[in-house]
C-alpha cells in the first residue's frame, strides 16, 4: 500500500513564526502536492512538484514556499505565519508513469495536518 | 480555470436510506474523480470516472461528460459512510476540487 505520512496531525503556532510542514511518501512517486482545505471551499492546490528541486505554483501559492531536496520528501513552508493560514493541510503524491491511465492519475493523500495560527 | 460545484453542501440520512450527490463542472474534462474523506481526515479515492457508470459495492457513480455533471449514488447508507465527499477534475497533474458534500448517517 502507498503510504503518505505527514509529520504532525496538529500544530499550534504564533503569528510571525516560520512553520515547516513535512510530508514523506514511500512509493517512489514523481509528483507531490500540497493542498489546504477550508470549509465550503474544498481542497485548493498550493504548490506541486514533479521532480526533485522542481516546483510549480498551484492556485493559492501566496504566503507559502516549498522544498523538495529528496524524491520522497516535500516540505511546505510558511515564512511568517498569519491567522488566515489557519487551516487543514493535506499532502498527496502520484506517479508520472503507470500501466494504465488510471494508475497515473490517482493521488494518494496523507492524513492531514491541522494548523492553528494564534 | 475549471469550476467544480457540488450539491447539496450538507446531507443527513437515516441509516439504510439512499442518496444522490451531484457534481457540476464548468468545462469539458477528460476525467472526473470522487473522494471520500472520513471523520479523521483521511481522503480516499472512490472512483475515477471520466464517463459512463461504475459500481463498487453500495456505491456507484455516473459521469455524463457531454452535459458536464457527475452523480455519486449511495445505497443502503451506513454510519461508516459519514464524512465529506468530494469530486475533482484533473487538468494535467493538478486536481480541482469541488466544495464537498458533508454527509452524516444517523443510526
PDB file of C-alpha atoms in Angstrom:
ATOM      1  CA  UNK A   1       0.000   0.000   0.000  1.00  0.00           C
ATOM      2  CA  UNK A   2       1.077   3.535  -0.720  1.00  0.00           C
ATOM      3  CA  UNK A   3       1.875   5.450   2.395  1.00  0.00           C
ATOM      4  CA  UNK A   4       1.948   9.249   2.590  1.00  0.00           C
ATOM      5  CA  UNK A   5       2.987  10.436   6.025  1.00  0.00           C
ATOM      6  CA  UNK A   6       2.613  13.941   7.362  1.00  0.00           C
ATOM      7  CA  UNK A   7       4.809  14.681  10.332  1.00  0.00           C
ATOM      8  CA  UNK A   8       2.171  16.261  12.580  1.00  0.00           C
ATOM      9  CA  UNK A   9      -1.587  15.839  12.953  1.00  0.00           C
ATOM     10  CA  UNK A  10      -1.990  19.055  14.941  1.00  0.00           C
ATOM     11  CA  UNK A  11       0.160  22.165  15.194  1.00  0.00           C
ATOM     12  CA  UNK A  12      -0.329  25.411  17.053  1.00  0.00           C
ATOM     13  CA  UNK A  13       1.904  28.325  16.095  1.00  0.00           C
ATOM     14  CA  UNK A  14       2.118  32.039  16.779  1.00  0.00           C
ATOM     15  CA  UNK A  15       1.688  34.806  14.227  1.00  0.00           C
ATOM     16  CA  UNK A  16       5.005  35.597  12.583  1.00  0.00           C
ATOM     17  CA  UNK A  17       6.606  32.213  13.265  1.00  0.00           C
ATOM     18  CA  UNK A  18       8.265  30.226  10.478  1.00  0.00           C
ATOM     19  CA  UNK A  19       6.422  26.937  10.093  1.00  0.00           C
ATOM     20  CA  UNK A  20       7.530  23.744   8.362  1.00  0.00           C
ATOM     21  CA  UNK A  21       5.081  21.037   7.359  1.00  0.00           C
ATOM     22  CA  UNK A  22       6.725  17.806   6.281  1.00  0.00           C
ATOM     23  CA  UNK A  23       5.443  15.073   4.001  1.00  0.00           C
ATOM     24  CA  UNK A  24       7.077  11.765   3.117  1.00  0.00           C
ATOM     25  CA  UNK A  25       5.902   9.137   0.624  1.00  0.00           C
ATOM     26  CA  UNK A  26       7.259   5.632   0.270  1.00  0.00           C
ATOM     27  CA  UNK A  27       6.217   4.718  -3.281  1.00  0.00           C
ATOM     28  CA  UNK A  28       8.888   6.470  -5.310  1.00  0.00           C
ATOM     29  CA  UNK A  29       6.272   8.788  -6.836  1.00  0.00           C
ATOM     30  CA  UNK A  30       7.491  11.630  -9.002  1.00  0.00           C
ATOM     31  CA  UNK A  31       4.665  14.039  -8.183  1.00  0.00           C
ATOM     32  CA  UNK A  32       3.910  15.524  -4.806  1.00  0.00           C
ATOM     33  CA  UNK A  33       1.296  18.113  -3.855  1.00  0.00           C
ATOM     34  CA  UNK A  34       0.307  20.420  -1.024  1.00  0.00           C
ATOM     35  CA  UNK A  35      -3.334  21.431  -0.573  1.00  0.00           C
ATOM     36  CA  UNK A  36      -5.189  23.391   2.031  1.00  0.00           C
ATOM     37  CA  UNK A  37      -8.747  22.522   2.960  1.00  0.00           C
ATOM     38  CA  UNK A  38     -11.263  25.051   4.249  1.00  0.00           C
ATOM     39  CA  UNK A  39     -14.980  24.507   4.899  1.00  0.00           C
ATOM     40  CA  UNK A  40     -17.086  25.005   1.795  1.00  0.00           C
ATOM     41  CA  UNK A  41     -14.043  25.584  -0.408  1.00  0.00           C
ATOM     42  CA  UNK A  42     -12.872  22.006  -0.820  1.00  0.00           C
ATOM     43  CA  UNK A  43      -9.175  21.436  -1.332  1.00  0.00           C
ATOM     44  CA  UNK A  44      -7.133  24.108  -3.053  1.00  0.00           C
ATOM     45  CA  UNK A  45      -3.705  23.429  -4.521  1.00  0.00           C
ATOM     46  CA  UNK A  46      -0.872  25.470  -3.043  1.00  0.00           C
ATOM     47  CA  UNK A  47       2.177  24.009  -4.821  1.00  0.00           C
ATOM     48  CA  UNK A  48       3.172  20.835  -6.514  1.00  0.00           C
ATOM     49  CA  UNK A  49       6.459  19.256  -7.506  1.00  0.00           C
ATOM     50  CA  UNK A  50       7.036  16.892 -10.396  1.00  0.00           C
ATOM     51  CA  UNK A  51      10.673  16.089  -9.624  1.00  0.00           C
ATOM     52  CA  UNK A  52      13.432  16.781  -7.139  1.00  0.00           C
ATOM     53  CA  UNK A  53      14.103  20.525  -6.884  1.00  0.00           C
ATOM     54  CA  UNK A  54      11.247  21.228  -9.342  1.00  0.00           C
ATOM     55  CA  UNK A  55       8.096  23.023  -8.288  1.00  0.00           C
ATOM     56  CA  UNK A  56       5.098  24.770  -9.758  1.00  0.00           C
ATOM     57  CA  UNK A  57       2.631  27.159  -8.210  1.00  0.00           C
ATOM     58  CA  UNK A  58      -0.903  25.999  -7.708  1.00  0.00           C
ATOM     59  CA  UNK A  59      -3.977  28.148  -7.255  1.00  0.00           C
ATOM     60  CA  UNK A  60      -3.052  29.810  -3.938  1.00  0.00           C
ATOM     61  CA  UNK A  61       0.748  29.985  -3.512  1.00  0.00           C
ATOM     62  CA  UNK A  62       0.873  33.379  -1.800  1.00  0.00           C
ATOM     63  CA  UNK A  63       2.438  33.231   1.650  1.00  0.00           C
ATOM     64  CA  UNK A  64       3.880  29.757   1.079  1.00  0.00           C
ATOM     65  CA  UNK A  65       7.033  28.203  -0.301  1.00  0.00           C
ATOM     66  CA  UNK A  66       8.095  24.590  -0.803  1.00  0.00           C
ATOM     67  CA  UNK A  67      11.219  22.492  -0.822  1.00  0.00           C
ATOM     68  CA  UNK A  68      11.921  19.160  -2.452  1.00  0.00           C
ATOM     69  CA  UNK A  69      15.513  18.110  -1.904  1.00  0.00           C
ATOM     70  CA  UNK A  70      14.793  14.367  -1.994  1.00  0.00           C
ATOM     71  CA  UNK A  71      12.254  12.480  -4.057  1.00  0.00           C
ATOM     72  CA  UNK A  72      10.370  11.100  -1.076  1.00  0.00           C
ATOM     73  CA  UNK A  73      10.063  14.340   0.893  1.00  0.00           C
ATOM     74  CA  UNK A  74       8.102  17.504   0.146  1.00  0.00           C
ATOM     75  CA  UNK A  75       8.050  20.358   2.637  1.00  0.00           C
ATOM     76  CA  UNK A  76       5.625  23.253   2.870  1.00  0.00           C
ATOM     77  CA  UNK A  77       6.989  26.413   4.482  1.00  0.00           C
ATOM     78  CA  UNK A  78       5.080  29.315   5.924  1.00  0.00           C
ATOM     79  CA  UNK A  79       7.739  32.041   6.101  1.00  0.00           C
ATOM     80  CA  UNK A  80       5.760  34.195   8.524  1.00  0.00           C
ATOM     81  CA  UNK A  81       2.583  32.516   9.683  1.00  0.00           C
ATOM     82  CA  UNK A  82      -0.604  34.557   9.755  1.00  0.00           C
ATOM     83  CA  UNK A  83      -4.019  33.832  11.254  1.00  0.00           C
ATOM     84  CA  UNK A  84      -5.568  33.421   7.787  1.00  0.00           C
ATOM     85  CA  UNK A  85      -3.312  30.421   7.279  1.00  0.00           C
ATOM     86  CA  UNK A  86      -5.151  28.515   9.981  1.00  0.00           C
ATOM     87  CA  UNK A  87      -6.406  25.510   8.032  1.00  0.00           C
ATOM     88  CA  UNK A  88      -6.118  21.801   7.351  1.00  0.00           C
ATOM     89  CA  UNK A  89      -3.132  20.995   5.125  1.00  0.00           C
ATOM     90  CA  UNK A  90      -3.050  17.849   3.027  1.00  0.00           C
ATOM     91  CA  UNK A  91      -0.136  16.342   1.172  1.00  0.00           C
ATOM     92  CA  UNK A  92      -0.525  13.938  -1.752  1.00  0.00           C
ATOM     93  CA  UNK A  93       1.647  12.021  -4.177  1.00  0.00           C
ATOM     94  CA  UNK A  94       1.097  10.380  -7.545  1.00  0.00           C
ATOM     95  CA  UNK A  95       3.168   8.558 -10.134  1.00  0.00           C
ATOM     96  CA  UNK A  96       4.024  10.021 -13.514  1.00  0.00           C
ATOM     97  CA  UNK A  97       4.147   6.671 -15.205  1.00  0.00           C
ATOM     98  CA  UNK A  98       1.827   3.750 -14.770  1.00  0.00           C
ATOM     99  CA  UNK A  99       0.496   0.703 -16.532  1.00  0.00           C
ATOM    100  CA  UNK A 100      -2.827   2.425 -17.072  1.00  0.00           C
ATOM    101  CA  UNK A 101      -4.151   5.947 -17.299  1.00  0.00           C
ATOM    102  CA  UNK A 102      -5.942   5.287 -14.039  1.00  0.00           C
ATOM    103  CA  UNK A 103      -2.723   4.337 -12.290  1.00  0.00           C
ATOM    104  CA  UNK A 104      -1.081   7.559 -13.424  1.00  0.00           C
ATOM    105  CA  UNK A 105      -3.922   9.795 -12.287  1.00  0.00           C
ATOM    106  CA  UNK A 106      -4.557   8.567  -8.773  1.00  0.00           C
ATOM    107  CA  UNK A 107      -3.327  10.828  -5.994  1.00  0.00           C
ATOM    108  CA  UNK A 108      -2.688   9.308  -2.575  1.00  0.00           C
ATOM    109  CA  UNK A 109      -3.261  11.548   0.407  1.00  0.00           C
ATOM    110  CA  UNK A 110      -1.748  11.869   3.848  1.00  0.00           C
ATOM    111  CA  UNK A 111      -3.940  12.141   6.942  1.00  0.00           C
ATOM    112  CA  UNK A 112      -3.584  15.925   7.087  1.00  0.00           C
ATOM    113  CA  UNK A 113      -2.104  18.489   9.471  1.00  0.00           C
ATOM    114  CA  UNK A 114      -4.495  20.807  11.244  1.00  0.00           C
ATOM    115  CA  UNK A 115      -2.619  24.069  11.772  1.00  0.00           C
ATOM    116  CA  UNK A 116      -3.817  26.804  14.088  1.00  0.00           C
ATOM    117  CA  UNK A 117      -2.061  30.178  13.963  1.00  0.00           C
ATOM    118  CA  UNK A 118      -2.790  32.313  17.015  1.00  0.00           C
TER     119      UNK A 118
ATOM    120  CA  UNK B   1      -9.836  27.547 -14.833  1.00  0.00           C
ATOM    121  CA  UNK B   2     -12.379  24.832 -14.408  1.00  0.00           C
ATOM    122  CA  UNK B   3     -15.046  25.412 -11.753  1.00  0.00           C
ATOM    123  CA  UNK B   4     -16.403  22.427  -9.859  1.00  0.00           C
ATOM    124  CA  UNK B   5     -19.614  22.730  -7.846  1.00  0.00           C
ATOM    125  CA  UNK B   6     -21.202  20.147  -5.590  1.00  0.00           C
ATOM    126  CA  UNK B   7     -24.653  19.792  -4.145  1.00  0.00           C
ATOM    127  CA  UNK B   8     -26.048  19.531  -1.603  1.00  0.00           C
ATOM    128  CA  UNK B   9     -23.450  21.027   0.742  1.00  0.00           C
ATOM    129  CA  UNK B  10     -24.850  19.082   3.701  1.00  0.00           C
ATOM    130  CA  UNK B  11     -26.910  15.931   3.941  1.00  0.00           C
ATOM    131  CA  UNK B  12     -28.298  13.993   6.878  1.00  0.00           C
ATOM    132  CA  UNK B  13     -29.593  10.469   6.318  1.00  0.00           C
ATOM    133  CA  UNK B  14     -31.096   7.759   8.416  1.00  0.00           C
ATOM    134  CA  UNK B  15     -29.172   4.516   8.209  1.00  0.00           C
ATOM    135  CA  UNK B  16     -30.468   2.421   5.325  1.00  0.00           C
ATOM    136  CA  UNK B  17     -31.554   5.354   3.177  1.00  0.00           C
ATOM    137  CA  UNK B  18     -30.312   6.030  -0.339  1.00  0.00           C
ATOM    138  CA  UNK B  19     -28.851   9.292  -1.598  1.00  0.00           C
ATOM    139  CA  UNK B  20     -27.519  11.022  -4.686  1.00  0.00           C
ATOM    140  CA  UNK B  21     -24.720  13.564  -4.654  1.00  0.00           C
ATOM    141  CA  UNK B  22     -24.176  15.817  -7.636  1.00  0.00           C
ATOM    142  CA  UNK B  23     -21.086  17.411  -9.166  1.00  0.00           C
ATOM    143  CA  UNK B  24     -21.243  20.015 -11.938  1.00  0.00           C
ATOM    144  CA  UNK B  25     -18.166  21.179 -13.779  1.00  0.00           C
ATOM    145  CA  UNK B  26     -17.816  24.259 -15.923  1.00  0.00           C
ATOM    146  CA  UNK B  27     -15.848  22.938 -18.851  1.00  0.00           C
ATOM    147  CA  UNK B  28     -15.261  19.662 -20.580  1.00  0.00           C
ATOM    148  CA  UNK B  29     -12.917  17.481 -18.604  1.00  0.00           C
ATOM    149  CA  UNK B  30     -11.094  14.363 -19.586  1.00  0.00           C
ATOM    150  CA  UNK B  31     -11.591  12.762 -16.216  1.00  0.00           C
ATOM    151  CA  UNK B  32     -13.552  13.131 -13.003  1.00  0.00           C
ATOM    152  CA  UNK B  33     -12.784  11.598  -9.623  1.00  0.00           C
ATOM    153  CA  UNK B  34     -14.780  11.072  -6.444  1.00  0.00           C
ATOM    154  CA  UNK B  35     -13.183  11.012  -2.991  1.00  0.00           C
ATOM    155  CA  UNK B  36     -14.399  10.256   0.497  1.00  0.00           C
ATOM    156  CA  UNK B  37     -12.851  11.975   3.496  1.00  0.00           C
ATOM    157  CA  UNK B  38     -13.578  10.098   6.706  1.00  0.00           C
ATOM    158  CA  UNK B  39     -14.194  11.904  10.003  1.00  0.00           C
ATOM    159  CA  UNK B  40     -10.499  11.537  10.868  1.00  0.00           C
ATOM    160  CA  UNK B  41      -9.443  13.458   7.773  1.00  0.00           C
ATOM    161  CA  UNK B  42      -8.161  10.654   5.571  1.00  0.00           C
ATOM    162  CA  UNK B  43      -9.012  11.184   1.904  1.00  0.00           C
ATOM    163  CA  UNK B  44      -9.608   8.055  -0.162  1.00  0.00           C
ATOM    164  CA  UNK B  45     -10.180   7.809  -3.891  1.00  0.00           C
ATOM    165  CA  UNK B  46     -13.550   6.174  -4.646  1.00  0.00           C
ATOM    166  CA  UNK B  47     -13.913   6.391  -8.401  1.00  0.00           C
ATOM    167  CA  UNK B  48     -12.024   7.532 -11.421  1.00  0.00           C
ATOM    168  CA  UNK B  49     -14.844   8.064 -13.879  1.00  0.00           C
ATOM    169  CA  UNK B  50     -14.329  10.252 -16.949  1.00  0.00           C
ATOM    170  CA  UNK B  51     -17.578   8.945 -18.444  1.00  0.00           C
ATOM    171  CA  UNK B  52     -20.126   6.194 -18.049  1.00  0.00           C
ATOM    172  CA  UNK B  53     -21.066   4.324 -14.899  1.00  0.00           C
ATOM    173  CA  UNK B  54     -19.060   2.361 -12.372  1.00  0.00           C
ATOM    174  CA  UNK B  55     -20.133   0.445  -9.307  1.00  0.00           C
ATOM    175  CA  UNK B  56     -18.273  -0.584  -6.205  1.00  0.00           C
ATOM    176  CA  UNK B  57     -20.451  -2.339  -3.654  1.00  0.00           C
ATOM    177  CA  UNK B  58     -23.107   0.058  -2.375  1.00  0.00           C
ATOM    178  CA  UNK B  59     -21.556   2.982  -4.215  1.00  0.00           C
ATOM    179  CA  UNK B  60     -21.887   3.799  -7.862  1.00  0.00           C
ATOM    180  CA  UNK B  61     -21.006   6.815  -9.972  1.00  0.00           C
ATOM    181  CA  UNK B  62     -22.142   8.129 -13.325  1.00  0.00           C
ATOM    182  CA  UNK B  63     -20.497  10.854 -15.368  1.00  0.00           C
ATOM    183  CA  UNK B  64     -22.214  12.474 -18.361  1.00  0.00           C
ATOM    184  CA  UNK B  65     -19.302  14.392 -19.811  1.00  0.00           C
ATOM    185  CA  UNK B  66     -21.327  15.999 -22.611  1.00  0.00           C
ATOM    186  CA  UNK B  67     -23.645  17.572 -20.030  1.00  0.00           C
ATOM    187  CA  UNK B  68     -20.832  18.317 -17.561  1.00  0.00           C
ATOM    188  CA  UNK B  69     -22.068  16.548 -14.480  1.00  0.00           C
ATOM    189  CA  UNK B  70     -21.372  13.501 -12.388  1.00  0.00           C
ATOM    190  CA  UNK B  71     -23.516  11.731  -9.782  1.00  0.00           C
ATOM    191  CA  UNK B  72     -22.492   9.596  -6.839  1.00  0.00           C
ATOM    192  CA  UNK B  73     -25.117   7.159  -5.554  1.00  0.00           C
ATOM    193  CA  UNK B  74     -25.005   5.717  -2.075  1.00  0.00           C
ATOM    194  CA  UNK B  75     -27.448   2.909  -1.425  1.00  0.00           C
ATOM    195  CA  UNK B  76     -28.424   1.428   1.943  1.00  0.00           C
ATOM    196  CA  UNK B  77     -26.284   4.001   3.732  1.00  0.00           C
ATOM    197  CA  UNK B  78     -24.322   3.035   6.835  1.00  0.00           C
ATOM    198  CA  UNK B  79     -22.880   5.151   9.624  1.00  0.00           C
ATOM    199  CA  UNK B  80     -19.412   4.454   8.231  1.00  0.00           C
ATOM    200  CA  UNK B  81     -20.399   6.362   5.090  1.00  0.00           C
ATOM    201  CA  UNK B  82     -20.330   9.595   7.087  1.00  0.00           C
ATOM    202  CA  UNK B  83     -17.751  12.176   6.133  1.00  0.00           C
ATOM    203  CA  UNK B  84     -17.199  14.566   3.275  1.00  0.00           C
ATOM    204  CA  UNK B  85     -17.482  13.567  -0.368  1.00  0.00           C
ATOM    205  CA  UNK B  86     -15.501  15.490  -2.941  1.00  0.00           C
ATOM    206  CA  UNK B  87     -15.481  15.400  -6.692  1.00  0.00           C
ATOM    207  CA  UNK B  88     -12.444  16.682  -8.551  1.00  0.00           C
ATOM    208  CA  UNK B  89     -11.401  17.181 -12.145  1.00  0.00           C
ATOM    209  CA  UNK B  90      -7.868  16.583 -13.328  1.00  0.00           C
ATOM    210  CA  UNK B  91      -6.024  19.073 -15.519  1.00  0.00           C
ATOM    211  CA  UNK B  92      -2.504  17.928 -16.295  1.00  0.00           C
ATOM    212  CA  UNK B  93      -1.258  16.698 -12.942  1.00  0.00           C
ATOM    213  CA  UNK B  94      -3.442  19.007 -10.871  1.00  0.00           C
ATOM    214  CA  UNK B  95      -6.827  18.308  -9.315  1.00  0.00           C
ATOM    215  CA  UNK B  96      -9.525  20.968  -8.984  1.00  0.00           C
ATOM    216  CA  UNK B  97     -11.893  20.080  -6.156  1.00  0.00           C
ATOM    217  CA  UNK B  98     -15.491  20.983  -5.542  1.00  0.00           C
ATOM    218  CA  UNK B  99     -16.557  22.345  -2.170  1.00  0.00           C
ATOM    219  CA  UNK B 100     -17.696  18.939  -0.945  1.00  0.00           C
ATOM    220  CA  UNK B 101     -20.880  17.381   0.422  1.00  0.00           C
ATOM    221  CA  UNK B 102     -20.814  16.726   4.153  1.00  0.00           C
ATOM    222  CA  UNK B 103     -22.808  13.557   4.875  1.00  0.00           C
ATOM    223  CA  UNK B 104     -23.968  12.394   8.264  1.00  0.00           C
ATOM    224  CA  UNK B 105     -25.636   8.999   8.540  1.00  0.00           C
ATOM    225  CA  UNK B 106     -27.549   8.534  11.760  1.00  0.00           C
ATOM    226  CA  UNK B 107     -28.079   5.089  13.312  1.00  0.00           C
TER     227      UNK B 107
END
